[in-house]
PDB file of C-alpha atoms and ligand atoms in Angstrom:
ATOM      1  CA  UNK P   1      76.058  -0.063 -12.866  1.00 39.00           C
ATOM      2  CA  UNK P   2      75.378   1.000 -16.229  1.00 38.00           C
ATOM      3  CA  UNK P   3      75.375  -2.463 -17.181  1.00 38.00           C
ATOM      4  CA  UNK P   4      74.505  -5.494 -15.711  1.00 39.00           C
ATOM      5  CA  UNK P   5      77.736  -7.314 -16.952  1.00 40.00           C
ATOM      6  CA  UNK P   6      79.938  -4.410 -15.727  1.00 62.00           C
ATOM      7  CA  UNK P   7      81.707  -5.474 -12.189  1.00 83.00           C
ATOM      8  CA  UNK P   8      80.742  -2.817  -9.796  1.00 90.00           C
ATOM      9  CA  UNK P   9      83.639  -0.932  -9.007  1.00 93.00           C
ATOM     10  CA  UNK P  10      84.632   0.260  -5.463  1.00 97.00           C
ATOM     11  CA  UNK P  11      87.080   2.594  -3.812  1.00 98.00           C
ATOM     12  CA  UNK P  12      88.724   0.901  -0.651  1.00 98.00           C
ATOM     13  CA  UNK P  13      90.292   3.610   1.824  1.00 98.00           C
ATOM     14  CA  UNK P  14      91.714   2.148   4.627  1.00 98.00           C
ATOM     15  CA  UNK P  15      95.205   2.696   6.049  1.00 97.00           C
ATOM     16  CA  UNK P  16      95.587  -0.723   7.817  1.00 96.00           C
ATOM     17  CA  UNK P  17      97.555  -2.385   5.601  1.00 97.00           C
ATOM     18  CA  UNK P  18      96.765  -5.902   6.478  1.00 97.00           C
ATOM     19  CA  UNK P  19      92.813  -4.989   6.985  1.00 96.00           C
ATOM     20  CA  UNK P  20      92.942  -3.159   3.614  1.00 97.00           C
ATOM     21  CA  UNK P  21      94.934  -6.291   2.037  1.00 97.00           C
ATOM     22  CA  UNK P  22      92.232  -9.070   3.350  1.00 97.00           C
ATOM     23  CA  UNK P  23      89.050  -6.783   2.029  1.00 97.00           C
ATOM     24  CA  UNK P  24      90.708  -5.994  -1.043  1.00 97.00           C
ATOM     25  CA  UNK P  25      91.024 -10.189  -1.558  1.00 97.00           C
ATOM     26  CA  UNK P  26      87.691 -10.531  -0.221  1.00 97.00           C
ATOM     27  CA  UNK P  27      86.250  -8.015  -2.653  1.00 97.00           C
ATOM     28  CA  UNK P  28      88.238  -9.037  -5.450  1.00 97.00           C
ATOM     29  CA  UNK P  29      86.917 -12.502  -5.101  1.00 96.00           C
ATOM     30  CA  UNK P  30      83.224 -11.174  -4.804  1.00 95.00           C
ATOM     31  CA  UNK P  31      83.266  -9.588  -8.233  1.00 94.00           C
ATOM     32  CA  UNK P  32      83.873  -6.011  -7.579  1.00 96.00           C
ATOM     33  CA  UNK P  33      86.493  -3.731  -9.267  1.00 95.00           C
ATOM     34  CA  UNK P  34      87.963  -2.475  -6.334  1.00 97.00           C
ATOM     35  CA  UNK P  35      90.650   0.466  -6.172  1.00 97.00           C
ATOM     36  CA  UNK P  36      92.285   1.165  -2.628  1.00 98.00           C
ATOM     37  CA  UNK P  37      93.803   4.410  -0.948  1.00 98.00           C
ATOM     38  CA  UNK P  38      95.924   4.251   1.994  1.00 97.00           C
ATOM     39  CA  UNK P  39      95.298   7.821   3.014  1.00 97.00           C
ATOM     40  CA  UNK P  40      92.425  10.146   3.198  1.00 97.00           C
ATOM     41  CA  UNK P  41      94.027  12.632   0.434  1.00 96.00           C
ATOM     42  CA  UNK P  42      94.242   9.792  -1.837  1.00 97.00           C
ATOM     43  CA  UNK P  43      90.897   8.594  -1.167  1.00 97.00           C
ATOM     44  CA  UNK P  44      89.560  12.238  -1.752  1.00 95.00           C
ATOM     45  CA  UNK P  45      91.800  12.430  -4.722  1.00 94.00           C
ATOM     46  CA  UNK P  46      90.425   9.251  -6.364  1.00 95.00           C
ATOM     47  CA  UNK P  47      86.591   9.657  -5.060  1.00 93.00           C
ATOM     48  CA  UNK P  48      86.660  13.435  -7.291  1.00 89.00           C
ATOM     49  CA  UNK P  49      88.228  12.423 -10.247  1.00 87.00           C
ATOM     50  CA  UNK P  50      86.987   8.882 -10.755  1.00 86.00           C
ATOM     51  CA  UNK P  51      83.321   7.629 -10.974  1.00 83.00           C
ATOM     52  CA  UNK P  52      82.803   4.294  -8.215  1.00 90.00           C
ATOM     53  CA  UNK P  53      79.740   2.687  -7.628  1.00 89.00           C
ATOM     54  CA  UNK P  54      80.297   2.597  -3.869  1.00 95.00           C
ATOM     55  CA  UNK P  55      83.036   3.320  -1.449  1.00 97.00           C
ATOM     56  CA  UNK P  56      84.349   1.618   2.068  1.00 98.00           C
ATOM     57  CA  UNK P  57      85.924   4.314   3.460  1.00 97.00           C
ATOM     58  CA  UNK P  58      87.629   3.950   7.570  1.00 96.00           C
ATOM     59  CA  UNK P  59      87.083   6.189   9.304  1.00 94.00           C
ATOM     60  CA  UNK P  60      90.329   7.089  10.872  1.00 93.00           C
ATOM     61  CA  UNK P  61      92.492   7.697   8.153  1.00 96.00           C
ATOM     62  CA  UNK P  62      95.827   9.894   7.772  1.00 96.00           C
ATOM     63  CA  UNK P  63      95.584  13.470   5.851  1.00 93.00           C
ATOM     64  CA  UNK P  64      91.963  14.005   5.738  1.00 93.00           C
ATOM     65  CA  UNK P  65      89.803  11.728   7.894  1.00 94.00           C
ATOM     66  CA  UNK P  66      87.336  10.161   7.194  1.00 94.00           C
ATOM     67  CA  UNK P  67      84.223  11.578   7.654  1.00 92.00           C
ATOM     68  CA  UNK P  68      86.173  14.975   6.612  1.00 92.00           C
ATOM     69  CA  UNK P  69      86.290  12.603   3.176  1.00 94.00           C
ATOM     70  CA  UNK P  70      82.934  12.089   2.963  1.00 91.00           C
ATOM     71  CA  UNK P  71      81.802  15.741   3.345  1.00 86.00           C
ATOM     72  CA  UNK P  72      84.549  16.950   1.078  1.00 86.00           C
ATOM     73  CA  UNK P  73      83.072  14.529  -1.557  1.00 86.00           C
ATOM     74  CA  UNK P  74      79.523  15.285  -1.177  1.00 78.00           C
ATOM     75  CA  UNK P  75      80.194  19.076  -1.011  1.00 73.00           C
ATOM     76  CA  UNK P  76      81.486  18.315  -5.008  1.00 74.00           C
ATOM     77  CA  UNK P  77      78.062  16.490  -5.961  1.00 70.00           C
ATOM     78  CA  UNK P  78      79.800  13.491  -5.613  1.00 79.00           C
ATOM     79  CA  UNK P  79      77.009  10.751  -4.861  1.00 79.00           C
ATOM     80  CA  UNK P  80      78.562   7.678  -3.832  1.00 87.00           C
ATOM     81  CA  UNK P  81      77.157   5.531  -1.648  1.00 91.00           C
ATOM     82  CA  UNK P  82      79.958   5.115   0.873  1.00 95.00           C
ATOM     83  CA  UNK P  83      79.927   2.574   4.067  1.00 96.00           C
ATOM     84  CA  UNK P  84      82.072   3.345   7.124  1.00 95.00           C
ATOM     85  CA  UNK P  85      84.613   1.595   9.176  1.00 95.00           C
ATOM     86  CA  UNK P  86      85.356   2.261  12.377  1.00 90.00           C
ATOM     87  CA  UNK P  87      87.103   1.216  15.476  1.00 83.00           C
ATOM     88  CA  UNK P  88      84.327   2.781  17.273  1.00 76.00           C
ATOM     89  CA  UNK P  89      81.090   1.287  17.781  1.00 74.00           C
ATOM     90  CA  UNK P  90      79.215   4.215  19.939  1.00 81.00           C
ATOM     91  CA  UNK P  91      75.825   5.730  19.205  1.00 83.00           C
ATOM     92  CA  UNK P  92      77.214   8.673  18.572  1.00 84.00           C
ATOM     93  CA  UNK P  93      79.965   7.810  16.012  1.00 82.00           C
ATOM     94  CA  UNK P  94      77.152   6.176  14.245  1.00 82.00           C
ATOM     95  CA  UNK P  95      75.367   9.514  14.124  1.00 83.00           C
ATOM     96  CA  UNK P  96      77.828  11.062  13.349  1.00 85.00           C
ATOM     97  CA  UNK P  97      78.889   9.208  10.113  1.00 83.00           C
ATOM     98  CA  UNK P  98      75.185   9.242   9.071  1.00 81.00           C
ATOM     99  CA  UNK P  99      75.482  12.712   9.724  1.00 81.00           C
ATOM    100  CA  UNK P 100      78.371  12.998   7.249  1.00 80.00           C
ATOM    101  CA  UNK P 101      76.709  11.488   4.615  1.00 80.00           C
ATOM    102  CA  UNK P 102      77.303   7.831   4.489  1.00 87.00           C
ATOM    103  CA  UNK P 103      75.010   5.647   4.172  1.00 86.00           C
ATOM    104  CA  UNK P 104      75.747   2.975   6.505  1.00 91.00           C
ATOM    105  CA  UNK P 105      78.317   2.341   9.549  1.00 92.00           C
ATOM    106  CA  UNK P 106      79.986  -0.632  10.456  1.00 93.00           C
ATOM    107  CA  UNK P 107      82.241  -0.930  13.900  1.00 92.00           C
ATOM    108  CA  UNK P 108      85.309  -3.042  13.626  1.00 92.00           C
ATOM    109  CA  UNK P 109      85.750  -5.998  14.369  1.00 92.00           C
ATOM    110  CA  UNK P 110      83.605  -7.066  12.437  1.00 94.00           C
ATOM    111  CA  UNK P 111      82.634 -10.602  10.211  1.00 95.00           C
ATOM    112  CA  UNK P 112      83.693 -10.291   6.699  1.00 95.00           C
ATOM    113  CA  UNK P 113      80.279 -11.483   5.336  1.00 96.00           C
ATOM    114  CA  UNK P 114      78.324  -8.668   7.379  1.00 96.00           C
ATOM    115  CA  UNK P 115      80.398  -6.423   5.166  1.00 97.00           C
ATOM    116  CA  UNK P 116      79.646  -8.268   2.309  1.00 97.00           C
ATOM    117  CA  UNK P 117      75.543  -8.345   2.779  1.00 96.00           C
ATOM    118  CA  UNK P 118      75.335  -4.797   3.630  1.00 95.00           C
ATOM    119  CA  UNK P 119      77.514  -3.233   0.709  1.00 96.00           C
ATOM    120  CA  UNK P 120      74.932  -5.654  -0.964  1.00 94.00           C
ATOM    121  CA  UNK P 121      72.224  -3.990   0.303  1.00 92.00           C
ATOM    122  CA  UNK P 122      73.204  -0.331   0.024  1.00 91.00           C
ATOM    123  CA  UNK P 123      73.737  -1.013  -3.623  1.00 90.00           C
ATOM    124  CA  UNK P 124      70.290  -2.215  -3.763  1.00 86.00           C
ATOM    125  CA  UNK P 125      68.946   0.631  -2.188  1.00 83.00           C
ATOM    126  CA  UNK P 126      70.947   3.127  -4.552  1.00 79.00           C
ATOM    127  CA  UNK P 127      70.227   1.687  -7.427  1.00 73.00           C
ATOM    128  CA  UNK P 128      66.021   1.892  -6.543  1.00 68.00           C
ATOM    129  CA  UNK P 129      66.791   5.188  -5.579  1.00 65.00           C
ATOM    130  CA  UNK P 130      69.020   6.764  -8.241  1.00 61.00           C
ATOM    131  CA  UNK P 131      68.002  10.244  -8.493  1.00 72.00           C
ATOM    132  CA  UNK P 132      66.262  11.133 -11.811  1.00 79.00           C
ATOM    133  CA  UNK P 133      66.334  15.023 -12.928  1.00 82.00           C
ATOM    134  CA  UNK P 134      63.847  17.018 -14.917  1.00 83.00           C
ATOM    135  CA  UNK P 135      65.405  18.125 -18.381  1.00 86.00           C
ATOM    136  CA  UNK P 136      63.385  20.537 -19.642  1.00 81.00           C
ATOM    137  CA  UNK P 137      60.324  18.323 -21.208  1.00 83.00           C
ATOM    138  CA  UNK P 138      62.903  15.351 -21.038  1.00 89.00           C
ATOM    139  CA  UNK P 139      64.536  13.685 -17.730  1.00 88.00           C
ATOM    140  CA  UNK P 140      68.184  12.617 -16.689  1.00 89.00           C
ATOM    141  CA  UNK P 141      68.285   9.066 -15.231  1.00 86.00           C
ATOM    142  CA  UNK P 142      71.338   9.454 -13.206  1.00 80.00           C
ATOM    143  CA  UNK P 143      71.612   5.713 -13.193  1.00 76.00           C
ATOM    144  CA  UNK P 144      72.014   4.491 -16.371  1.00 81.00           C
ATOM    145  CA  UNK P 145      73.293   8.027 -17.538  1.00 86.00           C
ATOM    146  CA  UNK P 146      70.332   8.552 -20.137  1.00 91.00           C
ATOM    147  CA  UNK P 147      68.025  11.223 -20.949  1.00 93.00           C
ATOM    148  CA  UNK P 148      64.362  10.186 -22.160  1.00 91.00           C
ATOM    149  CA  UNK P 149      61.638  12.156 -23.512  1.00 86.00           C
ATOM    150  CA  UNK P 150      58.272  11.725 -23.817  1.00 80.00           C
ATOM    151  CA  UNK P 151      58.545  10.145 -27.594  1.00 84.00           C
ATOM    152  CA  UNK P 152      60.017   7.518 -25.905  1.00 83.00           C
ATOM    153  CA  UNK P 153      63.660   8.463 -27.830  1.00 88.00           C
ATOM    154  CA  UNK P 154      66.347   7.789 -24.974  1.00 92.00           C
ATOM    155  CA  UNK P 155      70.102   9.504 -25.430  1.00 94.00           C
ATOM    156  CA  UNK P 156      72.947   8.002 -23.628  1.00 93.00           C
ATOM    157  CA  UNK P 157      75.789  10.036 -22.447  1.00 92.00           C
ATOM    158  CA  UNK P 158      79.387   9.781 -20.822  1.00 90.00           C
ATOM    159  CA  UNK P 159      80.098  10.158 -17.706  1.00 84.00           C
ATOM    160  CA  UNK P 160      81.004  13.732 -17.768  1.00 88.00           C
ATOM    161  CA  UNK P 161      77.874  14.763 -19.637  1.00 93.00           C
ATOM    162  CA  UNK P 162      75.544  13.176 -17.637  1.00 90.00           C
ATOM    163  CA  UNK P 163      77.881  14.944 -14.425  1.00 88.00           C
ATOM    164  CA  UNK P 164      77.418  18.410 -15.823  1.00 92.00           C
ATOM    165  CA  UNK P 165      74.147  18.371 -16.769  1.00 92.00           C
ATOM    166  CA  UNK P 166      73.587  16.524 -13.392  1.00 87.00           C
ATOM    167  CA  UNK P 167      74.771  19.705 -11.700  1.00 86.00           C
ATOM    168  CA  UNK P 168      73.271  22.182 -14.142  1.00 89.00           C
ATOM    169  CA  UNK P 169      69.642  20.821 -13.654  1.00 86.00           C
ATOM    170  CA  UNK P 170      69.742  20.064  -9.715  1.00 77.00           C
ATOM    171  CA  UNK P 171      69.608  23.595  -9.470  1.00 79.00           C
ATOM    172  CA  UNK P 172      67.885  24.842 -13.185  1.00 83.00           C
ATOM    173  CA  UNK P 173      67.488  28.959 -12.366  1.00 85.00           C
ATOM    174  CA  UNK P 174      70.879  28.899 -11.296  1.00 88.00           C
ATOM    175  CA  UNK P 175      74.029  30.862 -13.330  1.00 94.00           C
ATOM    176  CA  UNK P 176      77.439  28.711 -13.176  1.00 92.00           C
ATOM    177  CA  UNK P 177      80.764  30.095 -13.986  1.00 94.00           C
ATOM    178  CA  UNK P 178      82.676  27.857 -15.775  1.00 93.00           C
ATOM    179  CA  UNK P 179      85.303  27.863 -13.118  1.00 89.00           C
ATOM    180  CA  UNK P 180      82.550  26.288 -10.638  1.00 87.00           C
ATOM    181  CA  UNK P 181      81.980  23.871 -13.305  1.00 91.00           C
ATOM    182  CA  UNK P 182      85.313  22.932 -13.789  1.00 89.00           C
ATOM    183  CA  UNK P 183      86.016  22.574 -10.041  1.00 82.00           C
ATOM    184  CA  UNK P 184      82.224  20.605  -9.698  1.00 80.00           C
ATOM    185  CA  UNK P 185      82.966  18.507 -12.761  1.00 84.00           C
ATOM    186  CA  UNK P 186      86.702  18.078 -13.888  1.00 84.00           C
ATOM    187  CA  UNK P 187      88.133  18.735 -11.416  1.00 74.00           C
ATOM    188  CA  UNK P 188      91.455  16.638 -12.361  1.00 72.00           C
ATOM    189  CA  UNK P 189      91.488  19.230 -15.769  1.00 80.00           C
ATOM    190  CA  UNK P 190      93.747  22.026 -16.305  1.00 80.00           C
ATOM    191  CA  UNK P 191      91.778  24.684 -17.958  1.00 87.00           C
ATOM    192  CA  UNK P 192      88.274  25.679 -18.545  1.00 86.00           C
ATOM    193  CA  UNK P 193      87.778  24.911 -22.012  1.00 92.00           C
ATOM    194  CA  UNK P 194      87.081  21.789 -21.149  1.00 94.00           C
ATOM    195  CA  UNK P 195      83.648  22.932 -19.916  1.00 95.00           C
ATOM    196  CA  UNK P 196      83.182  24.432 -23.260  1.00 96.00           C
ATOM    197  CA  UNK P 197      84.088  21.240 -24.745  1.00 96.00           C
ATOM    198  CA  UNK P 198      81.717  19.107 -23.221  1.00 96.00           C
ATOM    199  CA  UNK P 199      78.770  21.855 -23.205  1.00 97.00           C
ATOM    200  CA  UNK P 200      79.353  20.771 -27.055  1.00 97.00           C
ATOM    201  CA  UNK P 201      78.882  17.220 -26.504  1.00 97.00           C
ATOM    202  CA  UNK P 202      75.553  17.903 -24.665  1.00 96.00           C
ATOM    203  CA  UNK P 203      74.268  20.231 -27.674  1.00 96.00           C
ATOM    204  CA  UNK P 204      75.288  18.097 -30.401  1.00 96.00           C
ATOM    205  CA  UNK P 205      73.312  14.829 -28.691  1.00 95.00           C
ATOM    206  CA  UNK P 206      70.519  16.979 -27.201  1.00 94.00           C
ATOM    207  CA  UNK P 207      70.305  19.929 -29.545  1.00 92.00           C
ATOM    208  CA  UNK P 208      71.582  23.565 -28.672  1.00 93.00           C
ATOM    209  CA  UNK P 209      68.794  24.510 -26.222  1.00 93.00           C
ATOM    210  CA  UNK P 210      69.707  21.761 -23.626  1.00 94.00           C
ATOM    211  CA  UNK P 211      72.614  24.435 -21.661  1.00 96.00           C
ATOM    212  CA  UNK P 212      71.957  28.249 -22.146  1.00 96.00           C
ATOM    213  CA  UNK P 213      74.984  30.079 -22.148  1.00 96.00           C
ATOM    214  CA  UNK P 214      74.916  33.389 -19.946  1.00 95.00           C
ATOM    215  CA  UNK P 215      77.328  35.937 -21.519  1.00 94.00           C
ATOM    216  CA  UNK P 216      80.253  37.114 -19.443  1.00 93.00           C
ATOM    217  CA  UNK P 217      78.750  34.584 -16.405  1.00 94.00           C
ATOM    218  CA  UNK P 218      78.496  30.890 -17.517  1.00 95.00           C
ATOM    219  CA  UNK P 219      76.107  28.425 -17.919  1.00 97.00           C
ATOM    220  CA  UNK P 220      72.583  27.545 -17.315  1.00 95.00           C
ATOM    221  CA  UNK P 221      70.046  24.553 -17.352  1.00 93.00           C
ATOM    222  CA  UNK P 222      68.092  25.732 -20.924  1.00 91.00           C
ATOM    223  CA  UNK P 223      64.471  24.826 -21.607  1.00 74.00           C
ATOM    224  CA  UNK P 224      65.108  22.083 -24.552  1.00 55.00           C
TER     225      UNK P 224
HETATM  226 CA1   CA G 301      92.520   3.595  10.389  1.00 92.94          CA
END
């Protein structure tokens, strides 16, 4: 989404084979970028370390299930508006899904063009309601990954700037090791430096006062 001409890309897990293999034609065909997982580590695995616009996740998948997924994944900040299959259609399963933190719930069997409108729909709704986060005197538009201030001067940033700094000003008084930032973050990297590395980035586009660093304890949200 951070550009109209960009194909929206989407994470497919579902262990059917032959279900996956139809949506992932039907999707294909519809314009998205679409990525599948056959099992729930995979589809946890991918969901942390890549960046999708929205997910189809079943719910009864092998490794981690499903809604186990989806909790695992917002736990880590990670956003993602994610729709659920399942071969149950009850009131409760649908509660339970919602409960988990997707957005919508869809029971199988179901027509391929029902899938189609609402992943239409929840992108629609995401996009109008794409969190924006106070910066100091500036603000984070998690959408199109750019900060703006009031001089009307906008900054874009990658996707792992605009990730940290996500997490650093959804909770501003707060100290973060860089360990938690690493796990929160980049969490496919190696070592901490990394955090270092990109705290750079954030200075050297948004000047030094953007992140405080906290001797001996981490990082902070500064007051740029
Ligand atoms: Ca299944």
């Amino acid at each position: 989404m951070s550009s109209s001409s960009a194909a929206t890309s989407l994470l497919l897990a579902e262990d059917d084979h032959d279900l996956a293999d139809l949506l992932m034609r039907v999707l294909v065909a519809e314009g998205y970028d679409v990525t599948t997982a056959a099992d729930g580590q995979r589809g946890l695995h991918l969901g942390l370390t890549r960046t999708f616009d929205v997910m189809i996740v079943d719910r009864g998948l092998p490794g981690v299930e499903g809604l186990d997924l989806i909790g695992r994944l917002r736990g880590r900040g990670v956003l993602t508006p994610v729709l659920v299959l399942s071969a149950r259609g009850s009131t409760q399963d649908r509660v339970d899904g919602l409960d988990a933190g997707a957005e919508d719930y869809l029971a199988k069997p179901f027509e391929v063009t029902e899938l189609l409108a609402r992943l239409r729909a929840l992108l629609r709704r995401h996009r109008d309601r794409a969190p924006v986060l106070p910066l100091g005197s500036r603000s984070l538009d998690l959408a199109t990954r750019t900060v703006s201030g009031a001089d009307g001067v906008e900054v874009e940033l990658s996707e792992r700037e605009a990730a940290l700094l996500a997490v650093l000003a959804a909770r501003p008084q707060q100290v973060f090791s860089r360990r938690e930032l690493l796990e929160r973050v980049f969490s496919d990297a190696e070592s901490d430096s990394v955090v270092d590395t990109y705290v750079h980035y954030c200075r050297r586009k948004l000047g030094r006062g953007v992140i405080r660093t906290v001797r001996g304890l981490g990082y902070r949200l500064g007051s740029p």
